Amino acid sequence: MIKYLAKVYRHYEDYHAYGPNRLKVMGILGALGYSAFHFFRYTRPHDTLLVEDVPFRLFGVALFLLMGLRDFWPERLKPYYIRFSYLVLLYCLPFFNVLIGLQRGGGIASISNTFICLCFLVLLTDWRNTVLMVLVGTALASGVYVLTTTNPHIPRDLVAQLPAFAMVVIGGNMFKSSTDRIDAERKLRATQALAGSIAHEMRHPLAQLKHSLEGMQEVLPAPGASRQTARLDPQEVQQLYRHLARGEQAVQRGLQVISMTLDEVSARPLDATTFRYLSAAEVVQQAVEEYSYDSDEARDKVSVSVAEDFTFKGDETAYLFVLFNLIKNALYYLTPYPQTQVSITVADQQVKVRDNGPGIAPDVLKGLFEPFRSIGKSGGTGLGLAYCKRVMRAFGGDIECRSVPGQYTEFMMRFPAIGEKEREEHRLAAVAQARTLLAGKRILIVEDDPVQRMATRQKLGPLALTADLDEAEDGQVALDMLGRRTYHIVLMDLNMPGLDGYTVADKVRNEAGPNQDVRIIAYTSEPSHLARAKALKGGMDGFISKPCAQLPLLAALQQVVQQPRGAARTEPGRLAGRRILLADDSAFNRKAVAAYLRNAAADVIEVEHGQAVLDQLQANDGFDAVVVDLHMPGMDGLEAAHAIRHSGEPWAAVPVVALTAHSDEEAVAAARAAGMDAFLVKPVDSALLYETLVRLVAGTGKALPPPEPPAVAARPVVPEIPEEGLLNVQRLESYRRLGMLEELLTDYLPEMSRLVGALQDAAASQDRQRSLDALHSLLGMSGEAGAQALYQLVRRLYVPLLERDEWPDAPAWLEHLQAVAVRTDAALKAYCATETRSDGA
């Protein structure tokens, strides 16, 4: 019998294991109702029971209050809350109401109270416990009534209502069971759709990762090769780095898909405190380059037109997700509609994504942005567009869709305008902050292009570092200067004749000298997804892509100055002498994280669960940090962290870092409440792990955000460039403020013309290296000069030739590039002339 009752009780525990805490609400409602109903129901002067039932009623009110104030319970008592609530419901609902009904001899009030009691009981318990509570409560109430009454009798009106009472219990549970089945079916379908969507989205990154691994396998020598034959030539090393970059990008893309989906499912709000000022054109171009296309054909279908760039305030990663969603939707029907073209336009505080695919029916448009509304796409959840709407509204803007079936679909994203005054105030504040942080820092600019050196010097001009700002025109000169004088930062171009940036960085790091630990920032026009990994592996601390506006450049300088030396590098010694306690029930995850830590020279102790963490801390004092998985069998990470903080031992203040695959707001809040100092999401990024631990053991306790995701290059296409899309007016305005328009005319324009001519000669002879050199220089030059159409076109030509040895396949590509260069030259001269006259006036 006891086993049966325990089994029934477990159904009650399961019933209240998930969802909102209805018991707390019932506690508050019951305490108020019991107090009010006492006076509302019985107010006749001769009603002596008005006073006689007060002890029972006050006891019930007290029980209800305790149940409603669960949040104020001591932590050690909260595990007993469900058991306590069971007794409260048993006493306050069937027992109390039946007892009072019997004592009063029935009546309308007693009958109505019993009906109310049964309704609440049906809502708060499963059918088994409803029946059990009714039977037990009625039996106990009848026993108390018989023992405390001299002439007990059963009220006939209560007996007459027994069929109605039974109907409430049976019917209520039947309806509730039906509703539960409907909810369960709805949740099952949503879960299946969600799982299908994630699986569908993850196929592409995993396929790309598989392709990268296969590429690495082809390049690597056979396992049995001798040491001589196993050597890799420089070209094979570059191929390995390319495959590595693509594999890393595939992993990043997969993590983005999961993060976006989970954020939308949990309706996780965007943190407006992290918003920053962004260029719409730059973010759009980044999205088009980073998107994981199914094929080269799909990549060729997407074009960008910047009629007028603008600035908006938001979160870059979130907006990239929005653009990824819209690009994915536009390309979804590419197979049945091979003529589909996707154009992205930036102008008038709007970004428009338009495709000429099948279109959307008017009745579907109405609920397009509602969650779990999919437009007939297999494996879709409809969460993507709901996420887009939420992000745009968080930015203060909105998104809407227009479509004509059989003709086009266009998504329009509107952004709130940011006035010139606000932009200028932001720029001045950022410059002032950089001037304060970089005061007294000596900076060396290593760049073989004199025009680029001049532009960089002008951008750093507001820092007032004239005496501490040096230039080197090539790698050898840079090494000589680094051997004579101590510098704080080196801004290093990677692609230079003679000694390139990688070679210079390697010599600086591995040869004893005054600048062995200088912060080195890679500053290059090379595609970031190819060059970033090589730069960091080569001992550099940061990476900036050219062209780079003034504020991002200043931000990069500040970041490397603030971070510990070598924070972006993974060489041994980062955590030398530090003892780290690592807990994870997964042997694979534990092995991977331990390898990262040991690579940084840390002494790592591995355990499998939370109790082992406490045992190790108790037995071996002196750990510098604890890295613990949140979800482990037995004592999990949260319980272990709570036990550490409340242990009263000397190690109670040891830094604790959480590892988890779940980054939702509740998980972060729970980790923070348990006393954890930092929160890392699996799979763990090694650089972020190092940065977090270095900061924690140094006492700052602040973790840095993860690095920017790498970019993906686009195939060469030759879009038509409208006149209004030739120039990046915002960049030119910044040059005007810096007084660089004259240099733009005298230095940039002739050099761009020369580079176009050099490219023509190299392409005519199919000289790949000379063509790459010309394209590389032209890429950096056009970007810096604000020639955005020329920059985009050159990038589409340069990346495939660099990555895959693919010459442009578009007809008359060189003639088109020359035409765009001529139009750009005229547009720049016209702009400079206009601005010079206005400044003179």
mmCIF file of N, CA, C and O in Angstrom, residues 205 208-209 212 242-256 287-293 299 324 529 709-713:
data_model
loop_
_atom_site.group_PDB
_atom_site.id
_atom_site.type_symbol
_atom_site.label_atom_id
_atom_site.label_comp_id
_atom_site.label_asym_id
_atom_site.label_seq_id
_atom_site.Cartn_x
_atom_site.Cartn_y
_atom_site.Cartn_z
ATOM 1 N N PRO A 205 27.119 23.500 -42.766
ATOM 2 C CA PRO A 205 28.419 23.674 -42.089
ATOM 3 C C PRO A 205 29.166 22.358 -41.923
ATOM 4 O O PRO A 205 30.386 22.320 -42.078
ATOM 5 N N GLN A 208 30.681 21.414 -45.186
ATOM 6 C CA GLN A 208 31.854 22.252 -45.442
ATOM 7 C C GLN A 208 33.029 21.802 -44.583
ATOM 8 O O GLN A 208 34.175 21.754 -45.057
ATOM 9 N N LEU A 209 32.753 21.458 -43.321
ATOM 10 C CA LEU A 209 33.806 20.968 -42.444
ATOM 11 C C LEU A 209 34.379 19.656 -42.969
ATOM 12 O O LEU A 209 35.593 19.438 -42.968
ATOM 13 N N SER A 212 36.666 20.369 -45.787
ATOM 14 C CA SER A 212 37.944 20.918 -45.318
ATOM 15 C C SER A 212 38.851 19.815 -44.787
ATOM 16 O O SER A 212 40.056 19.791 -45.063
ATOM 17 N N ARG A 242 44.281 27.291 -45.633
ATOM 18 C CA ARG A 242 42.992 27.603 -46.256
ATOM 19 C C ARG A 242 41.928 26.616 -45.803
ATOM 20 O O ARG A 242 40.801 27.005 -45.472
ATOM 21 N N HIS A 243 42.280 25.333 -45.788
ATOM 22 C CA HIS A 243 41.314 24.330 -45.327
ATOM 23 C C HIS A 243 40.974 24.548 -43.847
ATOM 24 O O HIS A 243 39.818 24.379 -43.433
ATOM 25 N N LEU A 244 41.986 24.900 -43.062
ATOM 26 C CA LEU A 244 41.750 25.168 -41.640
ATOM 27 C C LEU A 244 40.796 26.342 -41.468
ATOM 28 O O LEU A 244 39.863 26.292 -40.657
ATOM 29 N N ALA A 245 41.027 27.419 -42.237
ATOM 30 C CA ALA A 245 40.163 28.598 -42.127
ATOM 31 C C ALA A 245 38.728 28.266 -42.494
ATOM 32 O O ALA A 245 37.790 28.705 -41.837
ATOM 33 N N ARG A 246 38.536 27.487 -43.559
ATOM 34 C CA ARG A 246 37.183 27.120 -43.960
ATOM 35 C C ARG A 246 36.525 26.224 -42.932
ATOM 36 O O ARG A 246 35.329 26.330 -42.670
ATOM 37 N N GLY A 247 37.312 25.314 -42.350
ATOM 38 C CA GLY A 247 36.749 24.455 -41.302
ATOM 39 C C GLY A 247 36.328 25.248 -40.084
ATOM 40 O O GLY A 247 35.255 25.019 -39.520
ATOM 41 N N GLU A 248 37.165 26.207 -39.665
ATOM 42 C CA GLU A 248 36.810 27.052 -38.531
ATOM 43 C C GLU A 248 35.560 27.867 -38.831
ATOM 44 O O GLU A 248 34.704 28.056 -37.972
ATOM 45 N N GLN A 249 35.465 28.360 -40.069
ATOM 46 C CA GLN A 249 34.287 29.136 -40.440
ATOM 47 C C GLN A 249 33.031 28.275 -40.411
ATOM 48 O O GLN A 249 31.955 28.705 -40.004
ATOM 49 N N ALA A 250 33.160 27.000 -40.848
ATOM 50 C CA ALA A 250 32.011 26.095 -40.828
ATOM 51 C C ALA A 250 31.545 25.853 -39.400
ATOM 52 O O ALA A 250 30.338 25.852 -39.115
ATOM 53 N N VAL A 251 32.484 25.653 -38.485
ATOM 54 C CA VAL A 251 32.119 25.449 -37.077
ATOM 55 C C VAL A 251 31.440 26.699 -36.519
ATOM 56 O O VAL A 251 30.423 26.625 -35.827
ATOM 57 N N GLN A 252 32.010 27.867 -36.842
ATOM 58 C CA GLN A 252 31.430 29.118 -36.365
ATOM 59 C C GLN A 252 30.017 29.303 -36.888
ATOM 60 O O GLN A 252 29.117 29.724 -36.166
ATOM 61 N N ARG A 253 29.823 28.974 -38.163
ATOM 62 C CA ARG A 253 28.491 29.100 -38.765
ATOM 63 C C ARG A 253 27.497 28.169 -38.077
ATOM 64 O O ARG A 253 26.366 28.555 -37.783
ATOM 65 N N GLY A 254 27.918 26.939 -37.784
ATOM 66 C CA GLY A 254 27.029 26.010 -37.083
ATOM 67 C C GLY A 254 26.652 26.499 -35.704
ATOM 68 O O GLY A 254 25.496 26.403 -35.286
ATOM 69 N N LEU A 255 27.627 27.050 -34.986
ATOM 70 C CA LEU A 255 27.342 27.583 -33.654
ATOM 71 C C LEU A 255 26.395 28.774 -33.740
ATOM 72 O O LEU A 255 25.539 28.969 -32.870
ATOM 73 N N GLN A 256 26.538 29.578 -34.780
ATOM 74 C CA GLN A 256 25.638 30.718 -34.965
ATOM 75 C C GLN A 256 24.207 30.244 -35.196
ATOM 76 O O GLN A 256 23.257 30.828 -34.666
ATOM 77 N N ALA A 287 28.208 40.173 -44.326
ATOM 78 C CA ALA A 287 27.241 39.078 -44.343
ATOM 79 C C ALA A 287 27.292 38.314 -45.660
ATOM 80 O O ALA A 287 27.254 37.080 -45.679
ATOM 81 N N VAL A 288 27.372 39.047 -46.762
ATOM 82 C CA VAL A 288 27.419 38.395 -48.073
ATOM 83 C C VAL A 288 28.681 37.551 -48.207
ATOM 84 O O VAL A 288 28.657 36.464 -48.796
ATOM 85 N N GLU A 289 29.789 38.014 -47.643
ATOM 86 C CA GLU A 289 31.033 37.258 -47.723
ATOM 87 C C GLU A 289 31.039 36.072 -46.764
ATOM 88 O O GLU A 289 31.602 35.016 -47.070
ATOM 89 N N GLU A 290 30.436 36.216 -45.591
ATOM 90 C CA GLU A 290 30.510 35.171 -44.580
ATOM 91 C C GLU A 290 29.441 34.094 -44.742
ATOM 92 O O GLU A 290 29.573 33.010 -44.172
ATOM 93 N N TYR A 291 28.395 34.376 -45.492
ATOM 94 C CA TYR A 291 27.306 33.406 -45.602
ATOM 95 C C TYR A 291 27.811 32.097 -46.221
ATOM 96 O O TYR A 291 28.596 32.105 -47.161
ATOM 97 N N SER A 292 27.352 30.974 -45.686
ATOM 98 C CA SER A 292 27.768 29.660 -46.186
ATOM 99 C C SER A 292 26.859 29.236 -47.340
ATOM 100 O O SER A 292 25.774 28.691 -47.123
ATOM 101 N N TYR A 293 27.301 29.493 -48.532
ATOM 102 C CA TYR A 293 26.513 29.160 -49.718
ATOM 103 C C TYR A 293 26.592 27.664 -50.007
ATOM 104 O O TYR A 293 27.609 27.016 -49.744
ATOM 105 N N ARG A 299 26.378 31.532 -54.747
ATOM 106 C CA ARG A 299 27.146 32.720 -54.363
ATOM 107 C C ARG A 299 27.084 33.783 -55.462
ATOM 108 O O ARG A 299 27.006 34.977 -55.186
ATOM 109 N N PHE A 324 21.704 36.718 -42.734
ATOM 110 C CA PHE A 324 21.848 35.311 -43.099
ATOM 111 C C PHE A 324 20.477 34.686 -43.354
ATOM 112 O O PHE A 324 20.291 33.917 -44.304
ATOM 113 N N HIS A 529 39.416 35.574 -43.288
ATOM 114 C CA HIS A 529 39.241 34.161 -42.949
ATOM 115 C C HIS A 529 40.464 33.336 -43.328
ATOM 116 O O HIS A 529 40.652 32.237 -42.821
ATOM 117 N N PRO A 709 33.727 36.479 -35.991
ATOM 118 C CA PRO A 709 33.800 35.321 -36.873
ATOM 119 C C PRO A 709 34.532 35.657 -38.160
ATOM 120 O O PRO A 709 34.463 36.776 -38.639
ATOM 121 N N PRO A 710 35.255 34.688 -38.744
ATOM 122 C CA PRO A 710 35.968 34.935 -39.985
ATOM 123 C C PRO A 710 35.032 35.111 -41.152
ATOM 124 O O PRO A 710 33.873 34.757 -41.088
ATOM 125 N N ALA A 711 35.564 35.683 -42.196
ATOM 126 C CA ALA A 711 34.736 35.987 -43.350
ATOM 127 C C ALA A 711 34.929 34.952 -44.445
ATOM 128 O O ALA A 711 35.914 34.253 -44.505
ATOM 129 N N VAL A 712 33.941 34.872 -45.339
ATOM 130 C CA VAL A 712 33.987 33.981 -46.486
ATOM 131 C C VAL A 712 34.002 34.823 -47.748
ATOM 132 O O VAL A 712 33.236 35.768 -47.878
ATOM 133 N N ALA A 713 34.864 34.492 -48.666
ATOM 134 C CA ALA A 713 34.988 35.278 -49.878
ATOM 135 C C ALA A 713 33.899 34.947 -50.867
ATOM 136 O O ALA A 713 33.328 33.876 -50.848
#
